[in-house]
Amino acid sequence: MAGELTKLGIAEAKAGLAAKDFSAVELTSAFLDAMEGGRALNAYITETPDLALEQAAKSDARIAAGEAGPLEGLPIGVKDLFCTRGVLTTAASHILDGFTPPYESTVTSNLWRDGAVLLGKLNMDEFAMGGSNENSYYGPVVNPWRRNGDTAALVPGGSSGGSAAAVAADLCVAATGTDTGGSIRQPAAFTGTVGIKPTYGRCSRFGIVAFASSLEQAGPMTKSVTDAAILLGSMAGHDPHDSTSVPTPVPDYAAALTGDLKGKKIGIPKEYRVDGMPAEIEAWWAKGAEWLRDAGAEVVEISLPHTRHALPAYYIVAPAEASSNLARYDGVRFGLRVPGKDLIEMYENTRGEGFGPEVRRRIMIGTYVLSAGYYDAYYSRAQKLRRLIANDFETAFETVDAVLAPTAPSAAFASGEKADPVSMYLLDVFTVTANLAGLPAMSVPAGLSDQGLPMGLQVIGKPFDEAGVLNVGFALERAAAFKAKPAAWWRA
Amino acid sequence: MSVDPATVKKIARLARIRVDEAELPALADEVNGILHFVEQLQSVDVEGVAPLTSVVHRSLPLRDDVVTDGGSAETLLANAPDRIECFFTVPKVVE
């Protein structure tokens, strides 16, 4: 029974709790057991079993009293980028050693308001910088999926790699992630899970450790599109603590899932057909277009002419913002302090020891492109490119309702395979555009590669049309009927 | 454009990150790899294009100018690596 419980997603677990098939404490206990048995994946940095059982008991009381919230008793994993009151929050960085926030992020507050249970804090790339979850101070996360007939460890993608692995391996009912350049969608694609990055401004960024403030958004990572719709409904909403959060009402996303796309027009951007793209990615993309046609949509080719400039623009804007945001880690107010003979040396020692290699690289690049004499050549130019990329989408959305593209240019790869930073950056080629333009975008599993690994399809939508994006995702999910799960090799 | 180890040392200083002398040449190579990659933007015509600084199409909201929070010194100091009474401490900065 317990093993069966962890297979449940949000929608099924909600139904089971409502029907009193099992209690919130039983459900939570089943996940806590699975987490203990799944430590080989290194998905969690911090497990919070005592807190989880306490919250679950309260959920059972509220369910008994007929006061259940929308996420009542559902055990969730939270990316360790969200501040959680009284629970260690690390951003997977050495520099946040021992940091126990005295406050709660708005997104996680919304989850607890709606009755969710915290299982623990999920591993990630340090400060959300990376695409493989190899950049964590707490060690890499292992993808639950392996290639057919091979035991080599694969990366789960990143930066929300712990979230993706935990959802795929049934170590939580669902998880939160954040997406600055693809950090929800790419790991979702690598693990056969669903993830949506909402429109910039849809979810509050208050209490999320900041990396690139103009690009990042929180979003759900789940076992199904319906689960993503339910979880996003709780996470989203206006927050006076984040001046970029938008006071637009949050619709009932789950109610919008009909899978009927009659009258909808879907664009296939020809510039996303990049050189050297594996044939099977092209094939799944074509299959996705066919599924959407079957669901009633008209599929047309579109042009997003500035696509190829998105990655270089992103790798100027994001490091520039990172160098500014990460200036706060100075060894004075929280986290790690490494002594020095004077104030400057204390800063330098703390930051030299506290940041990992990728974070250091990005701070250095950001500092350089913002420094006197280079601002116009790099940063200002990148922002102009960002405008052209956003304009491309605006023009496209005059004729289409959503865009269909691959999520990533490859399936999951082996640990250590991409040692060169730029080859890692190229993984974000299909995802960064939605961050630069602030658009909602999601990844849905399409099927398995020749090597038996999950492949994702991406849907990009109009600003604040998460409902439309989710419905296209729902149509893909229904047609794909992706039911594969990784063999549970990690259970000792 | 490319940077030499001396420039990397200067950037590290600006970023307040200690980098060992021995690491500078390798770090310069990494930084140059990335700079070379983003260099392709120089070929795009951006004449007359306004920089995009925010994708939120509304002006920044103003709140009422009233005190909404405060009096939390203990909470704020709780994570300090070192403190004296109600203050954060740093190495001595004046003789």
Coordinates of C-alpha atoms in Angstrom, one line a residue:
Chain A
M1 CA 0.0 0.0 0.0
A2 CA 2.7 2.5 1.1
G3 CA 4.6 1.9 -2.2
E4 CA 1.4 2.6 -4.1
L5 CA 0.8 5.8 -2.3
T6 CA 4.0 7.5 -3.4
K7 CA 3.0 6.9 -7.1
L8 CA 0.1 9.3 -6.7
G9 CA 0.1 12.7 -8.1
I10 CA -1.7 15.7 -6.7
A11 CA -5.1 15.1 -8.3
E12 CA -5.2 11.4 -7.2
A13 CA -3.9 12.0 -3.7
K14 CA -6.4 14.8 -3.2
A15 CA -9.2 12.4 -4.2
G16 CA -7.8 9.6 -1.9
L17 CA -7.7 11.9 1.0
A18 CA -11.2 13.2 0.4
A19 CA -12.5 9.7 0.1
K20 CA -10.7 8.8 3.4
D21 CA -8.8 6.0 1.6
F22 CA -5.8 7.0 3.6
S23 CA -4.8 9.8 6.0
A24 CA -2.4 12.7 5.4
V25 CA -0.1 11.2 8.0
E26 CA -0.1 7.8 6.1
L27 CA 0.6 9.6 2.9
T28 CA 3.4 11.7 4.3
S29 CA 4.9 8.6 6.1
A30 CA 5.0 6.8 2.8
F31 CA 6.9 9.6 1.1
L32 CA 9.3 9.9 4.1
D33 CA 10.1 6.2 3.7
A34 CA 10.6 6.6 0.0
M35 CA 13.0 9.6 0.6
E36 CA 15.0 7.5 3.0
G37 CA 15.2 4.7 0.4
G38 CA 16.0 7.2 -2.3
R39 CA 19.0 9.0 -0.8
A40 CA 21.3 7.6 -3.5
L41 CA 19.7 10.1 -5.8
N42 CA 20.8 13.0 -3.5
A43 CA 17.6 14.9 -4.4
Y44 CA 17.1 16.4 -1.0
I45 CA 19.6 18.7 0.8
T46 CA 17.5 18.8 4.0
E47 CA 14.7 16.4 5.0
T48 CA 12.1 17.7 7.4
P49 CA 10.3 14.6 8.7
D50 CA 9.2 15.9 12.1
L51 CA 7.8 19.1 10.6
A52 CA 6.1 17.1 7.8
L53 CA 4.4 14.7 10.2
E54 CA 3.3 17.6 12.4
Q55 CA 1.8 19.4 9.4
A56 CA 0.2 16.2 8.2
A57 CA -1.5 15.6 11.5
K58 CA -2.9 19.1 11.4
S59 CA -4.1 18.4 7.8
D60 CA -5.9 15.3 9.0
A61 CA -7.7 17.4 11.7
R62 CA -8.7 20.0 9.1
I63 CA -9.9 17.3 6.7
A64 CA -12.0 15.8 9.6
A65 CA -13.4 19.2 10.4
G66 CA -14.4 19.8 6.7
E67 CA -11.9 22.6 6.4
A68 CA -9.5 21.1 3.8
G69 CA -7.6 23.6 1.7
P70 CA -6.9 23.1 -2.0
L71 CA -3.6 21.3 -1.2
E72 CA -4.6 19.8 2.1
G73 CA -2.2 17.1 3.3
L74 CA -0.2 16.9 0.1
P75 CA 3.5 16.3 0.7
I76 CA 5.6 18.7 -1.4
G77 CA 9.3 19.1 -1.9
V78 CA 10.6 22.7 -2.1
K79 CA 13.7 23.8 -4.1
D80 CA 16.3 25.0 -1.7
L81 CA 16.1 28.5 -3.3
F82 CA 12.9 29.3 -1.4
C83 CA 13.3 30.8 2.0
T84 CA 11.5 28.6 4.6
R85 CA 11.1 30.0 8.1
G86 CA 13.2 28.0 10.6
V87 CA 14.4 25.5 8.0
L88 CA 17.9 25.7 6.6
T89 CA 18.0 27.4 3.2
T90 CA 21.2 27.0 1.2
A91 CA 20.7 27.7 -2.5
A92 CA 23.1 24.7 -2.7
S93 CA 26.0 27.2 -1.8
H94 CA 28.7 27.0 0.8
I95 CA 28.3 30.7 1.3
L96 CA 24.9 30.3 2.9
D97 CA 26.2 27.8 5.5
G98 CA 23.8 27.6 8.4
F99 CA 21.4 30.2 7.0
T100 CA 18.0 29.7 8.7
P101 CA 15.6 32.3 7.3
P102 CA 13.5 34.1 9.9
Y103 CA 10.8 34.6 7.2
E104 CA 8.9 32.6 4.6
S105 CA 8.8 33.1 0.8
T106 CA 5.4 34.2 -0.5
V107 CA 5.1 31.1 -2.8
T108 CA 5.7 28.7 0.0
S109 CA 3.5 30.7 2.3
N110 CA 0.8 30.2 -0.2
L111 CA 1.4 26.4 -0.2
W112 CA 1.1 26.2 3.6
R113 CA -2.0 28.4 3.5
D114 CA -3.6 25.9 1.2
G115 CA -2.7 22.9 3.5
A116 CA 0.5 21.5 1.8
V117 CA 3.1 19.5 3.8
L118 CA 6.8 20.2 3.6
L119 CA 8.9 17.1 3.0
G120 CA 12.2 18.9 2.7
K121 CA 14.4 21.2 0.7
L122 CA 15.5 20.0 -2.8
N123 CA 19.0 20.0 -4.2
M124 CA 19.8 22.3 -7.2
D125 CA 22.7 23.9 -9.0
E126 CA 24.3 26.5 -6.8
F127 CA 22.3 29.7 -6.9
A128 CA 20.3 28.1 -9.8
M129 CA 23.3 28.5 -12.1
G130 CA 23.6 25.3 -14.2
G131 CA 21.9 22.8 -16.4
S132 CA 23.0 19.5 -14.9
N133 CA 22.8 19.9 -11.1
E134 CA 26.6 19.2 -11.0
N135 CA 27.2 22.6 -9.5
S136 CA 25.9 21.9 -6.0
Y137 CA 28.0 22.3 -2.9
Y138 CA 26.0 19.3 -1.6
G139 CA 27.0 17.1 -4.5
P140 CA 25.3 16.2 -7.8
V141 CA 21.8 14.9 -8.1
V142 CA 21.5 11.6 -10.0
N143 CA 18.8 11.2 -12.6
P144 CA 16.4 8.2 -11.7
W145 CA 16.5 7.4 -15.4
R146 CA 19.3 5.4 -17.0
R147 CA 20.0 4.5 -20.6
N148 CA 18.7 1.1 -21.8
G149 CA 21.1 -1.6 -20.6
D150 CA 23.5 0.8 -19.0
T151 CA 24.1 1.7 -15.3
A152 CA 26.0 5.0 -16.0
A153 CA 24.8 7.9 -13.9
L154 CA 23.0 10.5 -15.9
V155 CA 22.3 14.1 -14.9
P156 CA 18.7 15.2 -14.0
G157 CA 19.2 18.5 -15.7
G158 CA 19.2 21.8 -13.8
S159 CA 19.0 23.9 -12.1
S160 CA 15.9 22.4 -10.5
G161 CA 17.5 18.9 -10.7
G162 CA 16.6 17.8 -7.2
S163 CA 13.0 18.8 -7.8
A164 CA 12.8 16.9 -11.1
A165 CA 14.5 13.8 -9.7
A166 CA 12.3 13.8 -6.6
V167 CA 9.1 14.0 -8.7
A168 CA 10.3 11.3 -11.2
A169 CA 11.4 8.9 -8.4
D170 CA 8.2 9.5 -6.4
L171 CA 10.0 11.1 -3.5
C172 CA 7.3 13.8 -3.3
V173 CA 3.8 14.2 -4.7
A174 CA 5.0 17.4 -6.5
A175 CA 7.7 20.0 -6.1
T176 CA 8.4 23.7 -6.6
G177 CA 11.1 24.9 -9.0
T178 CA 12.4 28.1 -10.4
D179 CA 13.3 29.0 -14.0
T180 CA 15.7 31.7 -15.0
G181 CA 16.8 30.3 -18.4
G182 CA 15.1 26.9 -18.5
S183 CA 15.7 25.6 -15.0
I184 CA 12.2 24.1 -14.6
R185 CA 11.6 23.0 -18.2
Q186 CA 14.9 21.3 -19.1
P187 CA 15.1 19.1 -15.9
A188 CA 11.4 18.3 -16.4
A189 CA 12.3 17.1 -20.0
F190 CA 15.3 15.1 -18.7
T191 CA 13.2 13.2 -16.1
G192 CA 9.8 12.6 -17.9
T193 CA 8.0 15.1 -15.7
V194 CA 5.9 18.2 -16.2
G195 CA 7.0 21.7 -15.4
I196 CA 5.7 25.2 -16.2
K197 CA 7.4 28.6 -15.9
P198 CA 4.6 31.1 -15.6
T199 CA 4.6 34.6 -17.0
Y200 CA 7.1 37.0 -15.4
G201 CA 5.1 38.6 -12.6
R202 CA 2.6 35.8 -12.1
C203 CA 4.3 34.3 -9.0
S204 CA 5.9 36.5 -6.3
R205 CA 9.7 36.4 -6.1
F206 CA 9.7 37.6 -2.5
G207 CA 11.8 35.2 -0.4
I208 CA 13.3 33.4 -3.4
V209 CA 17.1 33.7 -3.3
A210 CA 17.8 36.1 -6.2
F211 CA 20.0 35.2 -9.2
A212 CA 18.8 37.2 -12.2
S213 CA 15.8 39.2 -11.1
S214 CA 14.4 40.3 -14.4
L215 CA 14.3 36.7 -15.8
E216 CA 13.3 34.3 -13.0
Q217 CA 9.9 32.9 -12.0
A218 CA 8.8 30.1 -9.7
G219 CA 6.7 27.3 -11.0
P220 CA 5.4 23.8 -10.3
M221 CA 7.1 20.5 -11.2
T222 CA 4.7 17.6 -11.2
K223 CA 3.7 14.2 -12.5
S224 CA 0.9 15.5 -14.7
V225 CA -0.4 18.6 -16.4
T226 CA -3.5 18.6 -14.2
D227 CA -1.2 18.6 -11.1
A228 CA 0.8 21.5 -12.6
A229 CA -2.5 23.4 -13.0
I230 CA -3.6 22.8 -9.4
L231 CA -0.2 23.6 -7.9
L232 CA 0.3 26.8 -10.0
G233 CA -3.1 28.0 -8.8
S234 CA -1.8 28.0 -5.3
M235 CA 1.6 29.4 -6.0
A236 CA 0.5 32.3 -8.2
G237 CA -1.0 35.6 -7.1
H238 CA -0.2 39.2 -6.5
D239 CA 2.1 40.1 -3.6
P240 CA 2.7 43.6 -2.3
H241 CA 6.2 42.4 -1.2
D242 CA 7.3 42.0 -4.9
S243 CA 6.8 45.2 -6.9
T244 CA 7.1 43.1 -10.2
S245 CA 4.3 40.8 -9.2
V246 CA 1.2 41.7 -11.2
P247 CA -2.3 42.2 -9.7
T248 CA -4.1 40.1 -12.3
P249 CA -6.6 37.6 -11.0
V250 CA -5.5 33.9 -11.0
P251 CA -8.0 31.8 -13.0
D252 CA -9.0 28.2 -12.2
Y253 CA -6.2 26.6 -14.3
A254 CA -7.5 23.0 -13.8
A255 CA -10.9 24.0 -15.0
A256 CA -9.4 25.2 -18.3
L257 CA -8.1 21.7 -19.2
T258 CA -10.3 20.4 -22.0
G259 CA -7.7 19.3 -24.4
D260 CA -9.9 20.8 -27.1
L261 CA -7.9 23.0 -29.4
K262 CA -10.5 23.7 -32.1
G263 CA -10.0 27.2 -33.4
K264 CA -6.5 27.5 -32.0
K265 CA -3.4 28.2 -34.1
I266 CA -0.1 26.8 -33.1
G267 CA 3.2 28.1 -34.4
I268 CA 6.2 26.0 -35.3
P269 CA 9.2 28.4 -35.2
K270 CA 11.5 27.5 -38.1
E271 CA 14.6 29.0 -36.4
Y272 CA 14.4 26.4 -33.7
R273 CA 15.5 23.8 -36.2
V274 CA 19.1 24.2 -35.3
D275 CA 22.2 22.7 -36.8
G276 CA 23.2 19.3 -35.5
M277 CA 19.8 18.7 -33.8
P278 CA 19.4 14.9 -33.3
A279 CA 16.8 13.4 -35.7
E280 CA 14.7 11.9 -32.9
I281 CA 14.2 15.4 -31.4
E282 CA 12.9 16.6 -34.8
A283 CA 10.7 13.4 -35.0
W284 CA 9.1 14.0 -31.6
W285 CA 8.6 17.6 -32.5
A286 CA 6.7 16.6 -35.7
K287 CA 4.8 14.1 -33.7
G288 CA 3.7 16.8 -31.2
A289 CA 2.5 19.0 -34.1
E290 CA 0.5 16.1 -35.4
W291 CA -1.1 15.5 -31.9
L292 CA -2.1 19.1 -31.7
R293 CA -3.6 18.9 -35.2
D294 CA -5.6 15.9 -34.0
A295 CA -6.8 17.9 -31.1
G296 CA -8.3 20.4 -33.5
A297 CA -5.5 23.0 -33.8
E298 CA -4.2 24.5 -37.0
V299 CA -0.4 24.2 -37.1
V300 CA 1.5 26.8 -39.0
E301 CA 5.2 27.6 -39.5
I302 CA 6.3 30.9 -38.0
S303 CA 9.5 32.9 -37.9
L304 CA 11.2 34.2 -34.7
P305 CA 14.1 35.8 -36.6
H306 CA 16.3 36.8 -33.6
T307 CA 16.3 33.4 -31.9
R308 CA 20.0 32.7 -32.5
H309 CA 20.9 35.8 -30.5
A310 CA 19.0 34.8 -27.5
L311 CA 21.7 32.7 -25.8
P312 CA 24.5 35.3 -26.0
A313 CA 22.1 38.0 -24.9
Y314 CA 21.0 35.8 -22.0
Y315 CA 24.6 35.0 -21.0
I316 CA 25.2 38.7 -20.7
V317 CA 22.0 39.8 -18.9
A318 CA 21.9 36.9 -16.4
P319 CA 25.5 37.2 -15.2
A320 CA 25.2 41.0 -15.0
E321 CA 22.2 40.7 -12.7
A322 CA 23.9 37.9 -10.8
S323 CA 27.0 39.9 -10.1
S324 CA 24.8 42.6 -8.6
N325 CA 22.4 40.3 -6.7
L326 CA 25.2 38.2 -5.2
A327 CA 27.1 41.3 -3.9
R328 CA 25.1 40.8 -0.7
Y329 CA 27.1 37.8 0.3
D330 CA 29.8 39.6 2.3
G331 CA 30.3 37.4 5.4
V332 CA 28.7 40.1 7.6
R333 CA 25.0 39.5 8.0
F334 CA 24.4 35.7 7.4
G335 CA 26.1 32.6 6.1
L336 CA 29.8 31.9 5.8
R337 CA 32.5 34.2 7.1
V338 CA 36.2 33.6 6.4
P339 CA 38.4 35.9 8.4
G340 CA 40.8 38.4 6.8
K341 CA 43.3 41.0 8.1
D342 CA 41.0 43.8 7.1
L343 CA 37.4 44.3 5.8
I344 CA 38.2 43.9 2.1
E345 CA 40.3 40.8 2.7
M346 CA 37.5 39.3 4.8
Y347 CA 35.1 39.9 1.8
E348 CA 37.5 38.4 -0.7
N349 CA 38.3 35.4 1.5
T350 CA 34.6 34.7 2.2
R351 CA 33.5 35.0 -1.4
G352 CA 36.6 33.2 -2.7
E353 CA 35.8 30.2 -0.5
G354 CA 32.0 30.5 -0.5
F355 CA 31.2 30.5 -4.2
G356 CA 31.7 27.4 -6.5
P357 CA 33.4 27.6 -9.9
E358 CA 30.4 28.3 -12.1
V359 CA 29.0 31.0 -9.7
R360 CA 32.4 32.6 -9.6
R361 CA 32.6 32.6 -13.4
R362 CA 29.3 34.3 -13.8
I363 CA 30.0 36.9 -11.2
M364 CA 33.3 37.7 -13.0
I365 CA 31.6 37.9 -16.4
G366 CA 28.8 40.1 -15.0
T367 CA 31.3 42.4 -13.3
Y368 CA 33.3 42.7 -16.5
V369 CA 30.3 43.4 -18.8
L370 CA 29.0 46.1 -16.4
S371 CA 32.4 47.7 -15.8
A372 CA 33.4 51.1 -17.2
G373 CA 34.0 51.1 -20.9
Y374 CA 32.2 47.8 -21.6
Y375 CA 28.6 48.6 -20.5
D376 CA 27.4 49.7 -24.0
A377 CA 29.3 47.1 -25.9
Y378 CA 27.8 44.2 -23.9
Y379 CA 25.0 44.9 -21.4
S380 CA 23.2 47.6 -23.3
R381 CA 23.5 45.7 -26.5
A382 CA 22.1 42.6 -24.9
Q383 CA 19.1 44.5 -23.6
K384 CA 18.5 45.7 -27.1
L385 CA 18.6 42.2 -28.4
R386 CA 16.2 41.2 -25.6
R387 CA 13.8 43.8 -27.0
L388 CA 14.1 42.3 -30.5
I389 CA 13.4 38.8 -29.2
A390 CA 10.4 40.0 -27.3
N391 CA 9.1 41.8 -30.4
D392 CA 9.5 38.5 -32.4
F393 CA 7.1 36.8 -30.1
E394 CA 4.7 39.8 -30.0
T395 CA 4.5 39.7 -33.8
A396 CA 4.0 35.9 -33.8
F397 CA 1.2 36.1 -31.3
E398 CA -0.7 38.4 -33.6
T399 CA -1.4 35.2 -35.7
V400 CA -0.9 32.2 -33.4
D401 CA -2.1 31.3 -29.9
A402 CA 0.9 29.3 -28.8
V403 CA 4.3 28.0 -30.0
L404 CA 5.4 24.4 -30.0
A405 CA 9.2 23.6 -29.8
P406 CA 11.5 21.0 -28.3
T407 CA 12.4 21.7 -24.7
A408 CA 16.1 20.7 -24.9
P409 CA 18.5 19.9 -27.7
S410 CA 19.3 16.5 -26.2
A411 CA 18.1 13.9 -23.7
A412 CA 19.8 13.5 -20.3
F413 CA 23.6 13.1 -20.6
A414 CA 26.2 11.5 -18.4
S415 CA 27.8 13.2 -15.4
G416 CA 31.0 15.0 -16.4
E417 CA 30.2 14.9 -20.1
K418 CA 29.9 18.6 -20.6
A419 CA 33.0 20.1 -18.9
D420 CA 33.2 23.2 -21.0
P421 CA 30.9 26.0 -19.7
V422 CA 29.8 27.1 -23.1
S423 CA 28.7 23.6 -24.2
M424 CA 26.6 23.6 -21.0
Y425 CA 25.1 27.0 -21.9
L426 CA 24.0 25.6 -25.3
L427 CA 21.5 23.3 -23.5
D428 CA 19.4 26.4 -22.9
V429 CA 19.0 27.2 -26.6
F430 CA 15.2 26.6 -26.7
T431 CA 14.3 27.8 -23.3
V432 CA 16.0 31.2 -22.7
T433 CA 13.8 33.0 -25.2
A434 CA 10.7 32.6 -22.9
N435 CA 12.6 34.1 -20.0
L436 CA 14.0 37.0 -22.0
A437 CA 10.5 37.8 -23.3
G438 CA 8.8 37.0 -19.9
L439 CA 6.4 34.5 -21.4
P440 CA 4.7 31.4 -19.9
A441 CA 6.3 28.1 -21.1
M442 CA 6.0 24.5 -20.1
S443 CA 7.6 21.1 -20.8
V444 CA 5.5 18.0 -21.2
P445 CA 6.9 14.5 -21.7
A446 CA 6.5 13.3 -25.3
G447 CA 8.0 9.8 -25.2
L448 CA 11.3 7.9 -24.9
S449 CA 14.4 8.3 -27.0
D450 CA 16.0 5.3 -28.8
Q451 CA 18.2 4.9 -25.6
G452 CA 15.1 4.8 -23.4
L453 CA 15.3 8.3 -22.0
P454 CA 12.4 10.8 -21.7
M455 CA 12.1 13.6 -24.3
G456 CA 10.1 16.8 -23.7
L457 CA 8.0 19.1 -25.8
Q458 CA 7.8 22.8 -25.0
V459 CA 4.7 25.0 -25.3
I460 CA 5.2 28.8 -25.1
G461 CA 2.2 31.1 -24.7
K462 CA 1.1 34.7 -24.6
P463 CA 1.6 36.7 -21.5
F464 CA -0.6 35.6 -18.6
D465 CA -2.2 32.8 -20.7
E466 CA -0.9 30.0 -18.5
A467 CA -4.4 28.5 -18.9
G468 CA -4.0 28.3 -22.7
V469 CA -0.4 26.9 -22.4
L470 CA -1.6 24.2 -19.9
N471 CA -4.5 23.3 -22.2
V472 CA -2.1 22.7 -25.1
G473 CA 0.1 20.7 -22.7
F474 CA -3.0 18.7 -21.7
A475 CA -3.7 17.9 -25.3
L476 CA -0.1 16.7 -25.8
E477 CA -0.2 14.7 -22.6
R478 CA -3.4 12.9 -23.6
A479 CA -2.1 12.1 -27.0
A480 CA 1.4 11.1 -25.8
A481 CA 0.0 8.8 -23.0
F482 CA 3.4 8.8 -21.5
K483 CA 3.2 6.3 -18.6
A484 CA 6.9 5.1 -18.4
K485 CA 8.6 5.3 -15.1
P486 CA 12.3 4.6 -14.3
A487 CA 13.2 1.3 -12.8
A488 CA 13.6 1.8 -9.0
W489 CA 17.3 0.8 -9.0
W490 CA 18.2 3.3 -6.3
R491 CA 16.2 1.5 -3.7
A492 CA 18.7 -0.5 -1.7
Chain B
M1 CA 37.8 41.2 -27.1
S2 CA 39.8 39.1 -24.7
V3 CA 41.2 39.4 -21.2
D4 CA 44.6 38.6 -19.9
P5 CA 45.4 37.3 -16.4
A6 CA 46.1 40.8 -15.1
T7 CA 42.6 41.9 -16.2
V8 CA 41.1 38.9 -14.6
K9 CA 42.9 39.8 -11.4
K10 CA 41.4 43.3 -11.6
I11 CA 37.8 41.9 -12.2
A12 CA 38.2 39.5 -9.3
R13 CA 39.2 42.5 -7.2
L14 CA 36.2 44.5 -8.3
A15 CA 34.0 41.5 -7.6
R16 CA 35.7 41.0 -4.2
I17 CA 36.5 37.4 -4.9
R18 CA 39.9 36.0 -3.8
V19 CA 41.6 34.1 -6.7
D20 CA 45.0 32.5 -6.3
E21 CA 47.7 33.8 -8.7
A22 CA 48.2 30.3 -10.0
E23 CA 44.5 30.1 -11.1
L24 CA 44.5 33.3 -13.1
P25 CA 45.6 31.9 -16.5
A26 CA 43.0 29.1 -16.4
L27 CA 40.3 31.5 -15.3
A28 CA 41.2 33.9 -18.1
D29 CA 40.8 31.1 -20.6
E30 CA 37.3 30.3 -19.2
V31 CA 36.3 34.0 -19.2
N32 CA 37.6 34.4 -22.8
G33 CA 35.6 31.3 -23.9
I34 CA 32.4 32.9 -22.7
L35 CA 33.3 36.4 -24.0
H36 CA 34.1 34.9 -27.4
F37 CA 30.6 33.2 -27.3
V38 CA 28.7 36.4 -26.5
E39 CA 30.9 38.4 -29.0
Q40 CA 28.5 37.3 -31.8
L41 CA 26.1 40.0 -30.7
Q42 CA 28.4 42.6 -32.0
S43 CA 27.3 41.7 -35.6
V44 CA 23.6 42.5 -35.0
D45 CA 22.3 45.8 -36.1
V46 CA 20.6 47.4 -33.0
E47 CA 20.4 50.9 -34.3
G48 CA 17.4 52.7 -32.9
V49 CA 16.3 49.8 -30.7
A50 CA 15.5 50.7 -27.1
P51 CA 17.0 48.5 -24.4
L52 CA 14.4 46.2 -22.7
T53 CA 14.8 46.5 -19.0
S54 CA 11.5 45.0 -17.8
V55 CA 9.0 42.7 -19.4
V56 CA 6.3 43.9 -17.0
H57 CA 4.2 46.5 -18.9
R58 CA 3.2 48.7 -16.0
S59 CA 4.8 51.4 -14.0
L60 CA 6.4 50.6 -10.7
P61 CA 3.6 50.8 -8.0
L62 CA 4.1 53.2 -5.1
R63 CA 2.9 52.3 -1.7
D64 CA 1.9 54.6 1.1
D65 CA 4.8 56.2 2.8
V66 CA 4.2 54.7 6.2
V67 CA 6.1 52.3 8.5
T68 CA 5.0 48.7 7.9
D69 CA 7.8 46.8 9.6
G70 CA 10.6 47.1 12.0
G71 CA 11.8 46.6 15.5
S72 CA 13.2 43.2 14.6
A73 CA 16.8 43.6 15.6
E74 CA 17.1 40.2 17.2
T75 CA 15.5 38.5 14.2
L76 CA 17.9 40.3 11.8
L77 CA 20.9 39.4 13.8
A78 CA 20.0 35.8 14.4
N79 CA 22.1 34.6 11.3
A80 CA 25.1 36.9 11.9
P81 CA 28.4 35.1 11.8
D82 CA 29.5 37.4 14.6
R83 CA 27.8 40.2 16.6
I84 CA 28.3 42.4 19.6
E85 CA 25.1 43.3 21.4
C86 CA 22.8 44.7 18.7
F87 CA 25.4 45.2 16.0
F88 CA 27.0 43.2 13.2
T89 CA 30.7 43.2 13.4
V90 CA 33.5 43.6 10.8
P91 CA 37.3 43.6 11.1
K92 CA 38.6 47.0 12.3
V93 CA 38.4 49.6 9.6
V94 CA 39.9 52.7 11.4
E95 CA 43.1 52.8 13.4

